[in-house]
């Protein structure tokens, strides 16, 4: 009885057992089209969702950049006038007047055993006056081009008078050059005043119209020449010369020291551009960092510091400088490492990278002090170091 019933059950059609499950061809095509439409709508919504997420990400980045920029501007606005005046004076930067003079004087003391304190201070005051001319005239001409339009610590913006700032700048230049000329006449050394004239010319064509070579990215080579071989060698001649000893020789010692001084000075100028890249680019000032970008610029700083200490050891091996100089200057390597790491970590942060040039000033001052101490120590301890004659 059960078998026939089972057979009869299997013989029932699928339609009989599940009515409504199978559809007509027309209904099937309708449901296929509907499924395709649903799939397309789903894909479209997914694509729109992804695009919205993508735009939201960019908007969030823009808002972050905008908020960072506004925060930076707010910080600039909150800076007190006293702080702005301190920044405008740029007192730490005047180490570029002190270091070449002191290194040149120490090299002259090593060579001749002589030192004129009166001439040294006349030259120091004259150098400070000329550096002040450089700073003031640079502010004036950057104001003219618009590079200092938003620079709150610009002297022109603080004083409110372009003409007054420019007149004061050239008055200081005249007074400074009179002091240099007096020292040269007293020492009876015309080579020195010629070298110092070349240094001043480098400063003029660096920033003043119609040259403005800093806008072509040539500021660093000019800075190297002016404060290195020209100024440091000239100060060596002025401090070491007397009317009885007019033919002081230019030795490998002073040339080597001047190269090192020029390199550290140029590094200060290079790092001073990091926080000004956008402003320089807007006015067409093609500084090295505008051409390279801050990331590659940080690599240049690293190589410059490595070159400084590599050159130091190469000079030591050639015995152009006393071993005391090599030893003491090598001890400044931690500050050199600090400069490199600070620039690498903060080259994208305008607020922090502003301090990079001041770290370079520390390196410049400490390295120069080490050079001076090494040269004086070599003389005091009567180390048998005979400078190699280059020019007579």
GROMACS .gro file of C-alpha atoms in nm:
model
  392
    1UNK     CA    1   0.000   0.000   0.000
    2UNK     CA    2   0.281   0.234   0.083
    3UNK     CA    3   0.476   0.166  -0.241
    4UNK     CA    4   0.205   0.269  -0.483
    5UNK     CA    5   0.146   0.584  -0.283
    6UNK     CA    6   0.518   0.669  -0.299
    7UNK     CA    7   0.528   0.606  -0.672
    8UNK     CA    8   0.226   0.818  -0.731
    9UNK     CA    9   0.379   1.096  -0.519
   10UNK     CA   10   0.700   1.101  -0.724
   11UNK     CA   11   0.500   1.116  -1.040
   12UNK     CA   12   0.344   1.445  -0.926
   13UNK     CA   13   0.482   1.742  -1.114
   14UNK     CA   14   0.696   2.009  -0.955
   15UNK     CA   15   0.430   2.261  -1.045
   16UNK     CA   16   0.166   2.059  -0.864
   17UNK     CA   17   0.368   2.040  -0.548
   18UNK     CA   18   0.496   2.404  -0.556
   19UNK     CA   19   0.243   2.614  -0.736
   20UNK     CA   20   0.355   2.976  -0.803
   21UNK     CA   21   0.727   2.903  -0.786
   22UNK     CA   22   0.778   2.876  -1.157
   23UNK     CA   23   0.701   3.183  -1.364
   24UNK     CA   24   0.602   3.251  -1.715
   25UNK     CA   25   0.869   3.372  -1.962
   26UNK     CA   26   0.731   3.722  -1.944
   27UNK     CA   27   0.752   3.726  -1.566
   28UNK     CA   28   1.106   3.585  -1.573
   29UNK     CA   29   1.228   3.856  -1.809
   30UNK     CA   30   1.065   4.119  -1.591
   31UNK     CA   31   1.243   3.996  -1.280
   32UNK     CA   32   1.578   3.977  -1.468
   33UNK     CA   33   1.548   4.340  -1.572
   34UNK     CA   34   1.457   4.438  -1.219
   35UNK     CA   35   1.758   4.253  -1.081
   36UNK     CA   36   1.986   4.429  -1.329
   37UNK     CA   37   1.846   4.769  -1.230
   38UNK     CA   38   1.892   4.693  -0.862
   39UNK     CA   39   2.252   4.584  -0.926
   40UNK     CA   40   2.327   4.901  -1.122
   41UNK     CA   41   2.174   5.122  -0.853
   42UNK     CA   42   2.377   4.940  -0.587
   43UNK     CA   43   2.700   4.988  -0.783
   44UNK     CA   44   2.617   5.354  -0.845
   45UNK     CA   45   2.548   5.416  -0.477
   46UNK     CA   46   2.870   5.238  -0.381
   47UNK     CA   47   3.066   5.453  -0.628
   48UNK     CA   48   2.900   5.771  -0.498
   49UNK     CA   49   2.979   5.668  -0.142
   50UNK     CA   50   3.346   5.614  -0.228
   51UNK     CA   51   3.363   5.953  -0.403
   52UNK     CA   52   3.205   6.123  -0.102
   53UNK     CA   53   3.459   5.956   0.127
   54UNK     CA   54   3.740   6.066  -0.105
   55UNK     CA   55   3.620   6.429  -0.109
   56UNK     CA   56   3.564   6.425   0.265
   57UNK     CA   57   3.925   6.312   0.312
   58UNK     CA   58   4.055   6.599   0.101
   59UNK     CA   59   3.826   6.846   0.276
   60UNK     CA   60   3.955   6.728   0.612
   61UNK     CA   61   4.314   6.773   0.493
   62UNK     CA   62   4.232   7.120   0.360
   63UNK     CA   63   4.063   7.210   0.687
   64UNK     CA   64   4.365   7.081   0.880
   65UNK     CA   65   4.602   7.283   0.661
   66UNK     CA   66   4.376   7.586   0.688
   67UNK     CA   67   4.348   7.555   1.065
   68UNK     CA   68   4.727   7.513   1.087
   69UNK     CA   69   4.775   7.824   0.873
   70UNK     CA   70   4.524   8.021   1.080
   71UNK     CA   71   4.692   7.900   1.399
   72UNK     CA   72   5.028   8.018   1.264
   73UNK     CA   73   4.880   8.355   1.168
   74UNK     CA   74   4.715   8.387   1.507
   75UNK     CA   75   5.048   8.317   1.674
   76UNK     CA   76   5.210   8.584   1.456
   77UNK     CA   77   4.940   8.833   1.557
   78UNK     CA   78   4.981   8.749   1.925
   79UNK     CA   79   5.356   8.822   1.918
   80UNK     CA   80   5.433   9.130   2.125
   81UNK     CA   81   5.595   9.438   1.976
   82UNK     CA   82   5.900   9.385   2.196
   83UNK     CA   83   5.945   9.038   2.047
   84UNK     CA   84   5.906   9.179   1.694
   85UNK     CA   85   6.170   9.445   1.765
   86UNK     CA   86   6.403   9.173   1.900
   87UNK     CA   87   6.350   8.971   1.582
   88UNK     CA   88   6.409   9.280   1.368
   89UNK     CA   89   6.739   9.354   1.544
   90UNK     CA   90   6.856   8.996   1.474
   91UNK     CA   91   7.123   9.017   1.742
   92UNK     CA   92   7.240   8.651   1.711
   93UNK     CA   93   7.303   8.708   1.340
   94UNK     CA   94   7.579   8.957   1.429
   95UNK     CA   95   7.800   8.658   1.502
   96UNK     CA   96   7.875   8.676   1.128
   97UNK     CA   97   8.060   9.001   1.206
   98UNK     CA   98   8.237   8.863   1.512
   99UNK     CA   99   8.354   8.522   1.388
  100UNK     CA  100   8.548   8.621   1.070
  101UNK     CA  101   8.723   8.903   1.256
  102UNK     CA  102   8.815   8.689   1.557
  103UNK     CA  103   8.930   8.391   1.347
  104UNK     CA  104   9.140   8.622   1.127
  105UNK     CA  105   9.291   8.785   1.436
  106UNK     CA  106   9.374   8.447   1.591
  107UNK     CA  107   9.541   8.334   1.267
  108UNK     CA  108   9.745   8.656   1.266
  109UNK     CA  109   9.843   8.596   1.629
  110UNK     CA  110   9.957   8.243   1.540
  111UNK     CA  111  10.166   8.380   1.254
  112UNK     CA  112  10.314   8.693   1.413
  113UNK     CA  113  10.245   8.679   1.787
  114UNK     CA  114  10.091   9.028   1.764
  115UNK     CA  115   9.744   9.154   1.850
  116UNK     CA  116   9.613   9.512   1.845
  117UNK     CA  117   9.309   9.544   2.071
  118UNK     CA  118   9.230   9.898   1.951
  119UNK     CA  119   9.231   9.795   1.586
  120UNK     CA  120   9.027   9.485   1.668
  121UNK     CA  121   8.745   9.686   1.831
  122UNK     CA  122   8.745   9.947   1.554
  123UNK     CA  123   8.707   9.667   1.301
  124UNK     CA  124   8.437   9.500   1.512
  125UNK     CA  125   8.228   9.818   1.535
  126UNK     CA  126   8.277   9.883   1.162
  127UNK     CA  127   8.173   9.527   1.078
  128UNK     CA  128   7.859   9.556   1.294
  129UNK     CA  129   7.765   9.878   1.114
  130UNK     CA  130   7.804   9.711   0.776
  131UNK     CA  131   7.601   9.406   0.884
  132UNK     CA  132   7.329   9.646   1.002
  133UNK     CA  133   7.336   9.808   0.657
  134UNK     CA  134   7.290   9.464   0.504
  135UNK     CA  135   6.990   9.386   0.726
  136UNK     CA  136   6.818   9.724   0.683
  137UNK     CA  137   6.869   9.752   0.308
  138UNK     CA  138   6.757   9.390   0.266
  139UNK     CA  139   6.431   9.476   0.448
  140UNK     CA  140   6.381   9.782   0.226
  141UNK     CA  141   6.433   9.601  -0.103
  142UNK     CA  142   6.228   9.299   0.004
  143UNK     CA  143   5.954   9.546   0.101
  144UNK     CA  144   5.971   9.693  -0.251
  145UNK     CA  145   5.926   9.352  -0.416
  146UNK     CA  146   5.652   9.243  -0.176
  147UNK     CA  147   5.857   8.962  -0.020
  148UNK     CA  148   5.818   9.121   0.326
  149UNK     CA  149   5.454   9.224   0.282
  150UNK     CA  150   5.336   8.996   0.564
  151UNK     CA  151   5.662   8.992   0.759
  152UNK     CA  152   5.567   9.157   1.086
  153UNK     CA  153   5.927   9.181   1.209
  154UNK     CA  154   6.040   9.374   0.901
  155UNK     CA  155   6.204   9.703   1.007
  156UNK     CA  156   6.012   9.892   0.737
  157UNK     CA  157   5.681   9.755   0.867
  158UNK     CA  158   5.775   9.834   1.228
  159UNK     CA  159   5.906  10.186   1.162
  160UNK     CA  160   5.655  10.268   0.890
  161UNK     CA  161   5.908  10.457   0.677
  162UNK     CA  162   6.084  10.305   0.379
  163UNK     CA  163   6.288  10.619   0.304
  164UNK     CA  164   6.402  10.665   0.663
  165UNK     CA  165   6.514  10.302   0.686
  166UNK     CA  166   6.706  10.325   0.357
  167UNK     CA  167   6.881  10.651   0.454
  168UNK     CA  168   6.981  10.504   0.791
  169UNK     CA  169   7.113  10.191   0.618
  170UNK     CA  170   7.347  10.378   0.382
  171UNK     CA  171   7.460  10.614   0.657
  172UNK     CA  172   7.570  10.309   0.856
  173UNK     CA  173   7.747  10.171   0.548
  174UNK     CA  174   7.946  10.493   0.507
  175UNK     CA  175   8.043  10.501   0.876
  176UNK     CA  176   8.142  10.134   0.870
  177UNK     CA  177   8.353  10.171   0.559
  178UNK     CA  178   8.529  10.475   0.709
  179UNK     CA  179   8.628  10.259   1.005
  180UNK     CA  180   8.761   9.984   0.777
  181UNK     CA  181   8.957  10.237   0.574
  182UNK     CA  182   9.109  10.390   0.888
  183UNK     CA  183   9.224  10.046   1.007
  184UNK     CA  184   9.372   9.969   0.664
  185UNK     CA  185   9.562  10.300   0.654
  186UNK     CA  186   9.693  10.250   1.007
  187UNK     CA  187   9.808   9.897   0.919
  188UNK     CA  188   9.948  10.021   0.588
  189UNK     CA  189   9.793   9.724   0.404
  190UNK     CA  190   9.609   9.803   0.082
  191UNK     CA  191   9.541   9.435   0.006
  192UNK     CA  192   9.311   9.423   0.306
  193UNK     CA  193   9.094   9.716   0.201
  194UNK     CA  194   9.067   9.568  -0.150
  195UNK     CA  195   8.944   9.237  -0.005
  196UNK     CA  196   8.697   9.417   0.222
  197UNK     CA  197   8.571   9.621  -0.073
  198UNK     CA  198   8.507   9.295  -0.258
  199UNK     CA  199   8.313   9.167   0.045
  200UNK     CA  200   8.094   9.480   0.051
  201UNK     CA  201   8.035   9.452  -0.324
  202UNK     CA  202   7.919   9.093  -0.273
  203UNK     CA  203   7.671   9.220  -0.016
  204UNK     CA  204   7.547   9.491  -0.252
  205UNK     CA  205   7.491   9.276  -0.558
  206UNK     CA  206   7.331   9.013  -0.334
  207UNK     CA  207   7.029   9.228  -0.253
  208UNK     CA  208   7.039   9.573  -0.412
  209UNK     CA  209   6.893   9.675  -0.750
  210UNK     CA  210   6.960   9.636  -1.034
  211UNK     CA  211   7.145   9.315  -0.948
  212UNK     CA  212   6.948   9.138  -0.672
  213UNK     CA  213   7.133   8.812  -0.732
  214UNK     CA  214   6.963   8.661  -0.427
  215UNK     CA  215   6.650   8.643  -0.645
  216UNK     CA  216   6.846   8.416  -0.880
  217UNK     CA  217   6.949   8.180  -0.601
  218UNK     CA  218   7.308   8.309  -0.582
  219UNK     CA  219   7.297   8.438  -0.227
  220UNK     CA  220   7.483   8.147  -0.069
  221UNK     CA  221   7.791   8.159  -0.298
  222UNK     CA  222   7.815   8.537  -0.247
  223UNK     CA  223   7.781   8.494   0.129
  224UNK     CA  224   8.053   8.227   0.128
  225UNK     CA  225   8.295   8.451  -0.063
  226UNK     CA  226   8.219   8.768   0.135
  227UNK     CA  227   8.248   8.630   0.489
  228UNK     CA  228   8.496   8.353   0.413
  229UNK     CA  229   8.798   8.419   0.186
  230UNK     CA  230   8.743   8.797   0.152
  231UNK     CA  231   8.657   8.918   0.504
  232UNK     CA  232   8.843   8.661   0.715
  233UNK     CA  233   9.164   8.698   0.512
  234UNK     CA  234   9.136   9.079   0.517
  235UNK     CA  235   9.102   9.085   0.896
  236UNK     CA  236   9.404   8.856   0.924
  237UNK     CA  237   9.606   9.105   0.720
  238UNK     CA  238   9.483   9.406   0.918
  239UNK     CA  239   9.549   9.261   1.263
  240UNK     CA  240   9.885   9.107   1.171
  241UNK     CA  241  10.027   9.401   0.972
  242UNK     CA  242  10.217   9.703   1.098
  243UNK     CA  243  10.402   9.978   0.918
  244UNK     CA  244  10.722   9.789   0.997
  245UNK     CA  245  10.579   9.458   0.873
  246UNK     CA  246  10.384   9.535   0.557
  247UNK     CA  247  10.435   9.205   0.378
  248UNK     CA  248  10.239   8.961   0.590
  249UNK     CA  249  10.211   8.637   0.398
  250UNK     CA  250   9.876   8.477   0.314
  251UNK     CA  251   9.918   8.119   0.431
  252UNK     CA  252   9.731   7.792   0.390
  253UNK     CA  253   9.625   7.829   0.754
  254UNK     CA  254   9.423   8.146   0.702
  255UNK     CA  255   9.280   8.023   0.371
  256UNK     CA  256   9.170   7.695   0.530
  257UNK     CA  257   9.013   7.876   0.825
  258UNK     CA  258   8.836   8.119   0.592
  259UNK     CA  259   8.683   7.833   0.393
  260UNK     CA  260   8.538   7.681   0.710
  261UNK     CA  261   8.403   8.019   0.825
  262UNK     CA  262   8.245   8.081   0.485
  263UNK     CA  263   8.075   7.742   0.489
  264UNK     CA  264   7.913   7.788   0.832
  265UNK     CA  265   7.802   8.141   0.740
  266UNK     CA  266   7.638   8.024   0.417
  267UNK     CA  267   7.453   7.755   0.611
  268UNK     CA  268   7.284   8.028   0.820
  269UNK     CA  269   7.160   8.202   0.506
  270UNK     CA  270   7.040   7.877   0.350
  271UNK     CA  271   6.836   7.778   0.656
  272UNK     CA  272   6.684   8.127   0.687
  273UNK     CA  273   6.481   8.053   0.370
  274UNK     CA  274   6.291   7.749   0.502
  275UNK     CA  275   5.996   7.942   0.648
  276UNK     CA  276   5.985   8.188   0.354
  277UNK     CA  277   5.945   7.948   0.062
  278UNK     CA  278   5.586   8.042  -0.023
  279UNK     CA  279   5.647   8.416   0.011
  280UNK     CA  280   5.964   8.400  -0.198
  281UNK     CA  281   5.788   8.196  -0.465
  282UNK     CA  282   5.500   8.444  -0.486
  283UNK     CA  283   5.733   8.736  -0.563
  284UNK     CA  284   5.963   8.542  -0.798
  285UNK     CA  285   6.256   8.510  -0.556
  286UNK     CA  286   6.412   8.184  -0.671
  287UNK     CA  287   6.608   8.097  -0.359
  288UNK     CA  288   6.768   7.750  -0.346
  289UNK     CA  289   6.480   7.623  -0.132
  290UNK     CA  290   6.221   7.749  -0.381
  291UNK     CA  291   6.400   7.547  -0.648
  292UNK     CA  292   6.463   7.238  -0.436
  293UNK     CA  293   6.172   7.227  -0.193
  294UNK     CA  294   6.206   7.189   0.182
  295UNK     CA  295   6.249   6.810   0.180
  296UNK     CA  296   6.546   6.813  -0.055
  297UNK     CA  297   6.668   7.124   0.123
  298UNK     CA  298   6.692   6.925   0.447
  299UNK     CA  299   6.913   6.677   0.260
  300UNK     CA  300   7.136   6.965   0.146
  301UNK     CA  301   7.173   7.076   0.509
  302UNK     CA  302   7.279   6.725   0.605
  303UNK     CA  303   7.540   6.711   0.329
  304UNK     CA  304   7.665   7.061   0.412
  305UNK     CA  305   7.730   6.967   0.774
  306UNK     CA  306   7.899   6.643   0.666
  307UNK     CA  307   8.112   6.842   0.420
  308UNK     CA  308   8.210   7.085   0.695
  309UNK     CA  309   8.354   6.814   0.920
  310UNK     CA  310   8.500   6.612   0.631
  311UNK     CA  311   8.680   6.925   0.511
  312UNK     CA  312   8.801   6.987   0.865
  313UNK     CA  313   8.963   6.643   0.887
  314UNK     CA  314   9.107   6.673   0.535
  315UNK     CA  315   9.267   7.004   0.633
  316UNK     CA  316   9.397   6.837   0.950
  317UNK     CA  317   9.561   6.562   0.748
  318UNK     CA  318   9.727   6.822   0.525
  319UNK     CA  319   9.853   7.002   0.840
  320UNK     CA  320   9.722   7.334   0.712
  321UNK     CA  321   9.563   7.387   1.056
  322UNK     CA  322   9.712   7.297   1.395
  323UNK     CA  323   9.594   6.972   1.553
  324UNK     CA  324   9.444   7.174   1.840
  325UNK     CA  325   9.202   7.331   1.591
  326UNK     CA  326   9.102   6.993   1.451
  327UNK     CA  327   9.043   6.849   1.796
  328UNK     CA  328   8.841   7.142   1.932
  329UNK     CA  329   8.633   7.189   1.617
  330UNK     CA  330   8.552   6.817   1.613
  331UNK     CA  331   8.400   6.861   1.957
  332UNK     CA  332   8.130   7.082   1.804
  333UNK     CA  333   7.989   6.790   1.603
  334UNK     CA  334   7.693   6.740   1.845
  335UNK     CA  335   7.557   7.085   1.755
  336UNK     CA  336   7.607   6.998   1.388
  337UNK     CA  337   7.404   6.683   1.441
  338UNK     CA  338   7.138   6.889   1.620
  339UNK     CA  339   7.107   7.121   1.318
  340UNK     CA  340   7.061   6.824   1.083
  341UNK     CA  341   6.804   6.644   1.298
  342UNK     CA  342   6.605   6.961   1.369
  343UNK     CA  343   6.578   7.050   1.000
  344UNK     CA  344   6.489   6.692   0.902
  345UNK     CA  345   6.210   6.674   1.160
  346UNK     CA  346   6.061   7.023   1.116
  347UNK     CA  347   6.124   7.132   0.756
  348UNK     CA  348   5.749   7.120   0.681
  349UNK     CA  349   5.645   7.314   0.993
  350UNK     CA  350   5.670   7.689   0.932
  351UNK     CA  351   5.637   7.774   1.298
  352UNK     CA  352   5.923   7.553   1.412
  353UNK     CA  353   6.157   7.570   1.112
  354UNK     CA  354   6.192   7.945   1.177
  355UNK     CA  355   6.438   7.849   1.453
  356UNK     CA  356   6.663   7.651   1.218
  357UNK     CA  357   6.876   7.953   1.131
  358UNK     CA  358   6.938   8.017   1.501
  359UNK     CA  359   7.062   7.662   1.547
  360UNK     CA  360   7.296   7.733   1.254
  361UNK     CA  361   7.409   8.052   1.430
  362UNK     CA  362   7.502   7.838   1.732
  363UNK     CA  363   7.703   7.605   1.510
  364UNK     CA  364   7.870   7.902   1.341
  365UNK     CA  365   7.962   8.068   1.671
  366UNK     CA  366   8.082   7.752   1.846
  367UNK     CA  367   8.279   7.631   1.545
  368UNK     CA  368   8.440   7.975   1.512
  369UNK     CA  369   8.521   7.983   1.884
  370UNK     CA  370   8.681   7.639   1.854
  371UNK     CA  371   8.893   7.759   1.562
  372UNK     CA  372   9.006   8.065   1.758
  373UNK     CA  373   9.085   7.860   2.068
  374UNK     CA  374   9.281   7.610   1.861
  375UNK     CA  375   9.489   7.879   1.689
  376UNK     CA  376   9.567   8.061   2.014
  377UNK     CA  377   9.647   7.734   2.192
  378UNK     CA  378   9.890   7.640   1.914
  379UNK     CA  379  10.075   7.969   1.967
  380UNK     CA  380  10.076   7.957   2.347
  381UNK     CA  381  10.191   7.597   2.369
  382UNK     CA  382  10.456   7.668   2.103
  383UNK     CA  383  10.340   7.380   1.888
  384UNK     CA  384  10.568   7.348   1.593
  385UNK     CA  385  10.318   7.443   1.329
  386UNK     CA  386  10.472   7.628   1.036
  387UNK     CA  387  10.198   7.777   0.813
  388UNK     CA  388  10.248   7.699   0.445
  389UNK     CA  389  10.314   8.008   0.236
  390UNK     CA  390  10.058   8.070  -0.039
  391UNK     CA  391  10.091   8.439  -0.129
  392UNK     CA  392  10.351   8.692  -0.024
   0.00000   0.00000   0.00000
